[in-house]
XYZ file of N, CA and C in Angstrom:
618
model
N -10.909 -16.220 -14.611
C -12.244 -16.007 -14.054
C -13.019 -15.071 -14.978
N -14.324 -15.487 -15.492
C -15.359 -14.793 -16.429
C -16.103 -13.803 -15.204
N -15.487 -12.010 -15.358
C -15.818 -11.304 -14.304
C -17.533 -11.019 -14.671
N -17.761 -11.402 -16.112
C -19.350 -11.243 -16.318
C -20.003 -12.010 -15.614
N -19.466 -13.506 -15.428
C -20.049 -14.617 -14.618
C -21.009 -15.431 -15.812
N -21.403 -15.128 -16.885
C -21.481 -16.042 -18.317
C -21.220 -17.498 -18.000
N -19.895 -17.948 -17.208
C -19.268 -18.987 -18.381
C -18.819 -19.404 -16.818
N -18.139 -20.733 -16.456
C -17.142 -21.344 -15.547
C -16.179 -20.677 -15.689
N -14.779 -20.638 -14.669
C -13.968 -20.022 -14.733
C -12.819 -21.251 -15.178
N -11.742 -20.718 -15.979
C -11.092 -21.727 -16.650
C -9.287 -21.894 -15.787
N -9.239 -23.063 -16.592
C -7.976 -23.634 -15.073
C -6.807 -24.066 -16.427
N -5.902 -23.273 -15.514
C -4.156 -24.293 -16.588
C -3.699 -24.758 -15.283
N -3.017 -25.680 -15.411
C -1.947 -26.344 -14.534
C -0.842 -25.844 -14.899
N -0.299 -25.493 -13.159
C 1.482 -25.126 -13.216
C 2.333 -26.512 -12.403
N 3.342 -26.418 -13.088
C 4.592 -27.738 -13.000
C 4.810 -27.373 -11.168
N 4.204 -26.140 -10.839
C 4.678 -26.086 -9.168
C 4.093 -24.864 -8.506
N 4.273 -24.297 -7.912
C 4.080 -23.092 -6.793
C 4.021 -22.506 -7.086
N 2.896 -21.304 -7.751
C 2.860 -19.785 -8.109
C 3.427 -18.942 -7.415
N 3.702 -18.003 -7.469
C 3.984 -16.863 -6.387
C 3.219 -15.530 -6.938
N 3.501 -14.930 -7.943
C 3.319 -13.805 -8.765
C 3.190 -13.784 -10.356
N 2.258 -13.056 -10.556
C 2.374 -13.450 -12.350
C 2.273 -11.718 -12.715
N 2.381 -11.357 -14.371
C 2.220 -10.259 -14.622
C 1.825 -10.031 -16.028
N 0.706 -9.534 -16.920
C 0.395 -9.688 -18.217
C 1.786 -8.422 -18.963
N 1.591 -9.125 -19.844
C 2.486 -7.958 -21.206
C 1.299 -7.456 -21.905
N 2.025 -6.540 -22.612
C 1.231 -5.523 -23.431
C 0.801 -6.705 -24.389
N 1.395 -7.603 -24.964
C 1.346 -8.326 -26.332
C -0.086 -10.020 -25.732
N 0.021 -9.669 -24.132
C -1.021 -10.600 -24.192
C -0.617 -11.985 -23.225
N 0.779 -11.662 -23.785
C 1.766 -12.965 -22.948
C 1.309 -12.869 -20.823
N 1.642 -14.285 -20.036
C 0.870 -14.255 -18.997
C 1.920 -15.046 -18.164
N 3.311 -14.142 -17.441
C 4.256 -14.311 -17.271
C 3.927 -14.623 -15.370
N 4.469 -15.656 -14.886
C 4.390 -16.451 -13.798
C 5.083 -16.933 -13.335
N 5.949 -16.508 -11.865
C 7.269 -17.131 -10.830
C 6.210 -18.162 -10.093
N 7.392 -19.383 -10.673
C 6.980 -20.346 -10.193
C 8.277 -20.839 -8.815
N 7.871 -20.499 -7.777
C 9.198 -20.701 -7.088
C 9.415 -21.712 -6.808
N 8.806 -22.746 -6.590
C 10.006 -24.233 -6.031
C 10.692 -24.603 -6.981
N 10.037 -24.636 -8.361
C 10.821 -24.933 -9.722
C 11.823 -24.164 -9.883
N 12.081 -23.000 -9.402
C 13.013 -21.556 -9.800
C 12.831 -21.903 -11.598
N 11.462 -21.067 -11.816
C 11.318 -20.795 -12.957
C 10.319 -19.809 -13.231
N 9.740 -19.054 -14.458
C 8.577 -18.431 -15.148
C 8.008 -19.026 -15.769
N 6.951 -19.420 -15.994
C 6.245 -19.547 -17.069
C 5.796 -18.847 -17.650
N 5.430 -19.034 -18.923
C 5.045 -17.810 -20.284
C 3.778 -18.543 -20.685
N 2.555 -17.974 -20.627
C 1.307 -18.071 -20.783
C 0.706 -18.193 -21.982
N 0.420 -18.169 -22.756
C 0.058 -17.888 -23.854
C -1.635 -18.038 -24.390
N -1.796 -17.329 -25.139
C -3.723 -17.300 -25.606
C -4.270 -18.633 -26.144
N -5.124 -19.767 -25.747
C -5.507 -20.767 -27.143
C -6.143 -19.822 -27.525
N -6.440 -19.570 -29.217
C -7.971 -19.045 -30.030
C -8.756 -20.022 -29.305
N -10.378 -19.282 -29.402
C -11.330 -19.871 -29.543
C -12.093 -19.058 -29.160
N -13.821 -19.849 -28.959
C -14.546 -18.988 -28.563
C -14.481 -18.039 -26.980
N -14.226 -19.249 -26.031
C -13.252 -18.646 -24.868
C -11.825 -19.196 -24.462
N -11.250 -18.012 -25.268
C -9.606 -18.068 -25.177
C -9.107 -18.466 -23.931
N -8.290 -20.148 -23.744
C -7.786 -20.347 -22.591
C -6.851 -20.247 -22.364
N -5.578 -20.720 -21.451
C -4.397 -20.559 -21.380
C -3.551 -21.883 -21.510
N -2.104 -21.410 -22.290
C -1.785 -22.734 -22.215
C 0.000 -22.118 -21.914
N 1.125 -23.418 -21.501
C 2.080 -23.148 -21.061
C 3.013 -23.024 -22.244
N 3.389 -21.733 -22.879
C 3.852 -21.676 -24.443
C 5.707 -21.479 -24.148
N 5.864 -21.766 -22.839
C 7.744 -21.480 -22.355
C 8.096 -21.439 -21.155
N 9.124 -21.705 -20.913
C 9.761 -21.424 -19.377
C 11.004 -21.054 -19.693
N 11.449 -20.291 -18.750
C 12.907 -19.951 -18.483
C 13.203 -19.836 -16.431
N 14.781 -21.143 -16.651
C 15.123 -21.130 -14.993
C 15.362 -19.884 -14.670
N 15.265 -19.864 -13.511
C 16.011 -18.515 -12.705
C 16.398 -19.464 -11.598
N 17.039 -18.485 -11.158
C 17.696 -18.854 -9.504
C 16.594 -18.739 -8.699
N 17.381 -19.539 -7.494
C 16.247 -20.045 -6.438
C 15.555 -19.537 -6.456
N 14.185 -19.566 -6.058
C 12.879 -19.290 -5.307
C 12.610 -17.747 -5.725
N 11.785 -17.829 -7.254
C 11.374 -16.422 -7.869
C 10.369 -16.207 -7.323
N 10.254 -14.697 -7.467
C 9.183 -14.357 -6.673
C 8.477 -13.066 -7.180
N 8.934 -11.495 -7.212
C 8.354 -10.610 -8.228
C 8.548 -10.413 -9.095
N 7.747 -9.728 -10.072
C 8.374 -9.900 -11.553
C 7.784 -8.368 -11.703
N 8.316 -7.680 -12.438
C 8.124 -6.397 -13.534
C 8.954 -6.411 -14.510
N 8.110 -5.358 -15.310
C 8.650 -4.978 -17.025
C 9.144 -3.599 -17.059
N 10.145 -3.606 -17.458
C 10.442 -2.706 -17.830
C 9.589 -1.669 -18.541
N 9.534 -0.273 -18.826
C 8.437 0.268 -19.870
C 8.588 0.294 -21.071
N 9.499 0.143 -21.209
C 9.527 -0.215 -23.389
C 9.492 -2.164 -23.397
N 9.083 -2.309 -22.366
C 8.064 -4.196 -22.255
C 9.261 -4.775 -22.782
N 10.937 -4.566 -23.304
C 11.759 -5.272 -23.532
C 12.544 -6.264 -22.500
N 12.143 -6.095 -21.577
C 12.940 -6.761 -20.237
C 12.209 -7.580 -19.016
N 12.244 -8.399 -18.643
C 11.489 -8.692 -17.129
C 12.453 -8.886 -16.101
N 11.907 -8.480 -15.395
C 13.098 -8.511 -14.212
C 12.033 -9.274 -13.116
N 13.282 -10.066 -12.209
C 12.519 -11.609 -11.070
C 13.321 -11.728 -10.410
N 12.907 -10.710 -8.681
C 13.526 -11.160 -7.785
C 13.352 -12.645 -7.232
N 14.506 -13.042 -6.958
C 14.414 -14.825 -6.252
C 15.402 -14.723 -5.209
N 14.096 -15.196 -4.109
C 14.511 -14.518 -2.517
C 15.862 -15.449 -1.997
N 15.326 -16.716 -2.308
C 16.543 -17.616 -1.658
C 18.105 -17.329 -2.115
N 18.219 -16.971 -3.598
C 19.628 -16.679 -3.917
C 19.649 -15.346 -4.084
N 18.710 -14.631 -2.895
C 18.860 -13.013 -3.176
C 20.008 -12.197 -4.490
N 19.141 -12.462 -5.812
C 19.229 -11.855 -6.996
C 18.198 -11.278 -7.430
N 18.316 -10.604 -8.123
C 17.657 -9.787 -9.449
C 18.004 -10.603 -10.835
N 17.209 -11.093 -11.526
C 17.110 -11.848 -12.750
C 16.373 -11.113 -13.562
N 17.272 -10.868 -14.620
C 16.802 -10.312 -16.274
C 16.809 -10.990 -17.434
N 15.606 -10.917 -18.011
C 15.298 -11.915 -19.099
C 15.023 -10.584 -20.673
N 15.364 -10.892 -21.446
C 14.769 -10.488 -22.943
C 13.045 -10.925 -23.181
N 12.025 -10.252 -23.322
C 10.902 -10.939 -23.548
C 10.363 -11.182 -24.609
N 11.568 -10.922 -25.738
C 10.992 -11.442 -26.816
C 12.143 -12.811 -27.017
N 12.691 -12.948 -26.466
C 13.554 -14.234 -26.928
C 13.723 -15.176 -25.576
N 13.047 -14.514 -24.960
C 13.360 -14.895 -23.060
C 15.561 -15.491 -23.027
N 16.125 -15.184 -23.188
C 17.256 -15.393 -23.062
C 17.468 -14.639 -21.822
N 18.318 -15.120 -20.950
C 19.122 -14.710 -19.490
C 20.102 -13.250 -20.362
N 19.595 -11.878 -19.051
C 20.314 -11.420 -19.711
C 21.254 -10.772 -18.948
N 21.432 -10.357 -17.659
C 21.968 -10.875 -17.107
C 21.660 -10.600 -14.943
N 22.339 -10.907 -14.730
C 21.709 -11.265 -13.026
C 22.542 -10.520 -11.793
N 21.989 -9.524 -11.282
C 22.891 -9.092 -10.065
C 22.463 -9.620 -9.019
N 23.465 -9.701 -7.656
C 23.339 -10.174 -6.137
C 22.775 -8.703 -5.185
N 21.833 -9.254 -4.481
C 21.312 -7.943 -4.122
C 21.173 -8.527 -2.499
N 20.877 -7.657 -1.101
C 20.300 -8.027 -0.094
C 19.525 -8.975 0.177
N 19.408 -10.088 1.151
C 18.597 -10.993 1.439
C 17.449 -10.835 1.429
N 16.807 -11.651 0.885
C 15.068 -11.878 0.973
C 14.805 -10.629 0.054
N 14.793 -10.431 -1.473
C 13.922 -9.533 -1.984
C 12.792 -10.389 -2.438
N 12.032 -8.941 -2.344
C 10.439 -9.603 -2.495
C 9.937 -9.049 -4.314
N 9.358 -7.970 -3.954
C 8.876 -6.580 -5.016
C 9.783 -6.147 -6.052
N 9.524 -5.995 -6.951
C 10.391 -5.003 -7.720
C 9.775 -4.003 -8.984
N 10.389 -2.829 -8.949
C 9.512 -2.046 -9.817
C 10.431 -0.958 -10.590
N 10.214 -0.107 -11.681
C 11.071 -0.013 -11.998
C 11.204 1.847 -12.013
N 11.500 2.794 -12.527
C 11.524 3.986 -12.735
C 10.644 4.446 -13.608
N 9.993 5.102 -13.674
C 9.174 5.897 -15.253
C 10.129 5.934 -16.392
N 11.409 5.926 -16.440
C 12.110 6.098 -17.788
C 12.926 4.751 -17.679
N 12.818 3.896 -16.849
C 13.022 2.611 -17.352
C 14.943 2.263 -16.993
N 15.512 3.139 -16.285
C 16.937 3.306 -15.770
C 17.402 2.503 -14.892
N 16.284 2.747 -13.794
C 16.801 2.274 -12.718
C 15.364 1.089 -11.896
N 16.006 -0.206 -11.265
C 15.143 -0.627 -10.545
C 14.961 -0.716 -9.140
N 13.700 -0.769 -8.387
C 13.887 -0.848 -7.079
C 13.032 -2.246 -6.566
N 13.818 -2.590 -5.595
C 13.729 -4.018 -5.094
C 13.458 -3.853 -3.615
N 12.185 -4.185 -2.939
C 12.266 -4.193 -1.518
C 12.632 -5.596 -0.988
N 12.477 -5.602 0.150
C 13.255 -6.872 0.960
C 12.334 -6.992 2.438
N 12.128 -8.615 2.343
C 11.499 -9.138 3.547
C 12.367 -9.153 5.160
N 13.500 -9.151 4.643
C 14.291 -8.359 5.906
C 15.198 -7.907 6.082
N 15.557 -7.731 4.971
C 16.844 -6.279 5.076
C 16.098 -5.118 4.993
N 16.573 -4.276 6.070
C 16.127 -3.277 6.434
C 16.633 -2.074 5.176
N 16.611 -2.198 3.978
C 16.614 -1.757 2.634
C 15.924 -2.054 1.416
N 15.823 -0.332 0.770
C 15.282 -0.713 -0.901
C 16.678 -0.865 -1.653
N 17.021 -1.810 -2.657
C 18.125 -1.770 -3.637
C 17.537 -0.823 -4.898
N 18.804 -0.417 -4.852
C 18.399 0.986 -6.211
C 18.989 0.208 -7.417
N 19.028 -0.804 -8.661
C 19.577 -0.868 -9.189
C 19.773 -0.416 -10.512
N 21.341 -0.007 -11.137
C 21.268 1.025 -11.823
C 21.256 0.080 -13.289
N 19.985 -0.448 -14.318
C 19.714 -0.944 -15.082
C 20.450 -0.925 -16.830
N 20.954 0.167 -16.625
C 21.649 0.923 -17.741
C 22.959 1.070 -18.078
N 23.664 0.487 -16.776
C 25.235 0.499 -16.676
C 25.801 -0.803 -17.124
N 26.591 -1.540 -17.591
C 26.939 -2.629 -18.230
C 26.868 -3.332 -16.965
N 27.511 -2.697 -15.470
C 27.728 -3.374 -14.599
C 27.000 -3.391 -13.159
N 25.529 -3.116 -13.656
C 24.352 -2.703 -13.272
C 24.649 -2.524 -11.478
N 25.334 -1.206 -11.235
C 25.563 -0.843 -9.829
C 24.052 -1.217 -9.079
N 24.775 -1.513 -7.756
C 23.217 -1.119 -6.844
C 23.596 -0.069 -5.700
N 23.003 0.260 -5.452
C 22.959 1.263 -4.300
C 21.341 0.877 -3.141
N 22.149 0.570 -1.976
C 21.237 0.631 -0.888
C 20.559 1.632 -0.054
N 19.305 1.855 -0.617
C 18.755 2.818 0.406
C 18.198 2.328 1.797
N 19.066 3.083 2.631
C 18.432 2.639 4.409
C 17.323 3.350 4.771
N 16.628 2.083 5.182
C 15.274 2.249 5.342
C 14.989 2.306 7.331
N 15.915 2.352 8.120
C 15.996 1.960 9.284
C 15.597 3.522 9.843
N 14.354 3.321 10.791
C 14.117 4.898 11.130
C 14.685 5.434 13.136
N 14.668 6.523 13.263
C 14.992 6.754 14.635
C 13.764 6.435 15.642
N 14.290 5.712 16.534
C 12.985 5.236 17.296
C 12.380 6.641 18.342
N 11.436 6.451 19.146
C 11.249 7.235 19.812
C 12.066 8.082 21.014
N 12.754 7.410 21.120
C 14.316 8.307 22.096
C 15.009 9.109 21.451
N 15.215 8.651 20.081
C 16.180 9.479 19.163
C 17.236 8.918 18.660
N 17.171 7.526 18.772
C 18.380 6.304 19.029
C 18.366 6.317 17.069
N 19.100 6.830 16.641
C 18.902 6.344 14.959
C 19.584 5.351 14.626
N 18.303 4.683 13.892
C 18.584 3.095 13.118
C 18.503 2.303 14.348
N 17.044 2.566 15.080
C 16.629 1.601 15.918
C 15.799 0.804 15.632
N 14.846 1.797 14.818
C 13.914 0.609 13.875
C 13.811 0.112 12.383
N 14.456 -1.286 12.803
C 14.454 -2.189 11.245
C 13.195 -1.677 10.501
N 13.326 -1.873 9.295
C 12.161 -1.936 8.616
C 12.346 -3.582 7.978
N 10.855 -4.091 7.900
C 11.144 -5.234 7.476
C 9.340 -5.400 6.546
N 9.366 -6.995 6.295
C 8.057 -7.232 5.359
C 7.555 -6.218 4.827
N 8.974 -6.475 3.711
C 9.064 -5.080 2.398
C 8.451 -6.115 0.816
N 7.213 -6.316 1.372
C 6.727 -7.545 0.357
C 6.212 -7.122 -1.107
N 5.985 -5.598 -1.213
C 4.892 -5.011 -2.106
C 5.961 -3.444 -2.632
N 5.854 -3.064 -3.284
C 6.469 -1.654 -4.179
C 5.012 -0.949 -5.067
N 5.304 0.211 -5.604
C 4.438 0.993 -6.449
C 4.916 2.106 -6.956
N 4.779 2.368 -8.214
C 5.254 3.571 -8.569
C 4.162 4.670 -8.507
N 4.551 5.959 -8.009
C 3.515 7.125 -8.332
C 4.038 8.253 -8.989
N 3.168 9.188 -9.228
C 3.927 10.724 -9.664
C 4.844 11.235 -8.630
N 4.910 10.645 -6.973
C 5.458 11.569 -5.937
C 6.754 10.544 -5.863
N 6.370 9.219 -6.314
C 8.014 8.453 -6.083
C 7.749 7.036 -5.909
N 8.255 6.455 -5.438
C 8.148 4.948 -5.141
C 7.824 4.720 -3.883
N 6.582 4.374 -3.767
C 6.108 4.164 -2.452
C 6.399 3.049 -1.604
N 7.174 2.530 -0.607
C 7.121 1.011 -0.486
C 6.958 0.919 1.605
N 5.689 0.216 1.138
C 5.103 -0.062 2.581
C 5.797 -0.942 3.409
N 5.556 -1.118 4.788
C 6.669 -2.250 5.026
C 6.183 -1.796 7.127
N 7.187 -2.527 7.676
C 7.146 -2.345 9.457
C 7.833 -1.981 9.659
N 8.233 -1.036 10.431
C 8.907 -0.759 11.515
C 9.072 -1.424 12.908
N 9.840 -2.165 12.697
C 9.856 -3.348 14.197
C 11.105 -2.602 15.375
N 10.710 -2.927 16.229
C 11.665 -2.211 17.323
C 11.996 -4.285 18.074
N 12.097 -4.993 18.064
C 11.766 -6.601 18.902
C 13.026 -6.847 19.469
N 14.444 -6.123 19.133
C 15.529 -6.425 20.088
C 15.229 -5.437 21.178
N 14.215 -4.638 21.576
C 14.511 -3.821 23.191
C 13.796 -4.459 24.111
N 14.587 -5.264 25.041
C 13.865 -6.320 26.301
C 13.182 -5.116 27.145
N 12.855 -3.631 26.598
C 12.414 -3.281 27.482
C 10.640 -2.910 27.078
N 10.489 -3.521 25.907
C 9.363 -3.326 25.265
C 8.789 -4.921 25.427
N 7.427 -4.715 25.589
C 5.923 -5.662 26.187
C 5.699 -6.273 25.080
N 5.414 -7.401 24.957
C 4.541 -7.820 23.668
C 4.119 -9.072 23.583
N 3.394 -8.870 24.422
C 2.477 -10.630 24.993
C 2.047 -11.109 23.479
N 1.431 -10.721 22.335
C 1.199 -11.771 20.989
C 2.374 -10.961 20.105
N 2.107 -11.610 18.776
C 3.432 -11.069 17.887
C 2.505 -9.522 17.202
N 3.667 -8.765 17.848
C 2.950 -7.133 17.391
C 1.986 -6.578 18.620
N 1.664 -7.285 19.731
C 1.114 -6.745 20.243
C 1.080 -5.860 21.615
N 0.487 -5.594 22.174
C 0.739 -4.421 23.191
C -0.110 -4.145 24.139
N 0.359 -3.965 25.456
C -0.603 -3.480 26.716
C -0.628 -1.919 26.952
N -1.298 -1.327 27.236
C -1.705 -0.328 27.657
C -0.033 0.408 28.409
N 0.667 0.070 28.911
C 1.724 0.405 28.895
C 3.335 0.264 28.673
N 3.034 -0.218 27.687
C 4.268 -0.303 26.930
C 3.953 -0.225 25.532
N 5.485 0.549 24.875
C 5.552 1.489 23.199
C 4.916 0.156 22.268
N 4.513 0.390 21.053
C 4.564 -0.718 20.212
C 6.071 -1.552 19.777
N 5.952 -2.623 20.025
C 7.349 -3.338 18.859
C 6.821 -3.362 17.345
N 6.050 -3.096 16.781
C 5.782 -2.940 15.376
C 5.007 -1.518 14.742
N 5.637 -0.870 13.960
C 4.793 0.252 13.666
C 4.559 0.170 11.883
N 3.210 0.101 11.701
C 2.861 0.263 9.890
C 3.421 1.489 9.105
N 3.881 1.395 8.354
C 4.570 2.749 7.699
C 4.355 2.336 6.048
N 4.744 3.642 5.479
C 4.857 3.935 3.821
C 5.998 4.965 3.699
């Protein structure tokens, strides 16, 4: 899209289903294509307005979905929810480099300021995966994300639609719900919703 508004906005065709894309420093225009379980690699035509054309692919496992770079731009990493993995690619040779099994349904993934460790949220595991990027045998560690509900009952409320991550100076922020939906003693005539007397079954959190 020409944000000056100059010109039409220009179109590539993908072999299938976008989900997420992410630019590189070098220009490249990297894209989970999930029904294919693949990326595409973007690339510049010259011209007067530089379009896009499909310059590579590399498979991944099922159904990719976020993608980040590492910060020295040597790595991409692509969660793919259906075979809940983490997929690592080389981005200058795109070669598989290699792939850990992580919690069901990751969505997001992002990585550390020094490039060590990654974090992966999840559409319903009530966890972030910590994975440790640097170890030959790239440990993960699960952080529980499940909070104490209002009684005091801990790990009453799942956290779930962990779709989005961010890095800041204070830490890794990752938004998501707090669902309470197994207590038959909680109201909720639409999905999330609530009468005047009864607690919420869904609470927004960061």
């Amino acid at each position: 899209v020409d944000v000056g508004g100059e010109h039409p906005s220009l179109r590539t065709d993908l072999p299938g289903e976008p989900s997420q894309l992410l630019v590189a420093g070098d220009g490249r225009v990297f894209v989970s294509v999930r029904d294919s379980a693949q990326v595409d690699v973007l690339e510049q035509v010259p011209g007067d307005r530089p379009s896009l054309r499909i310059a590579g692919q590399v498979k991944t496992a099922e159904e990719p979905s976020g993608l980040a770079l590492t910060p020295d731009g040597r790595t991409l990493l692509v969660t793919c929810g259906w075979a809940h993995v983490l997929d690592a690619f080389a981005t200058r040779t795109l070669e598989h480099a290699f792939q850990v099994d992580v919690a069901r349904e990751p969505r997001a993934v992002v990585t550390s300021a020094d490039g060590r460790l990654a974090y992966v949220s999840h559409a319903t595991a009530s966890v972030v995966s910590v994975v440790n990027l640097m170890s030959p045998i790239h440990e993960i560690r699960a952080e529980r994300m499940e909070q104490t509900d209002v009684d005091g009952v801990p790990g009453k409320l799942a956290w779930r639609q962990g779709f989005a991550l961010a890095r800041a100076e204070m830490g890794i922020l990752a938004p998501g719900v707090e669902a309470n939906t197994g207590d038959t003693t909680v109201r909720s005539e639409t999905y999330g919703g609530t009468t005047e007397f009864s607690a919420p079954s869904e609470v927004f959190d960061v």
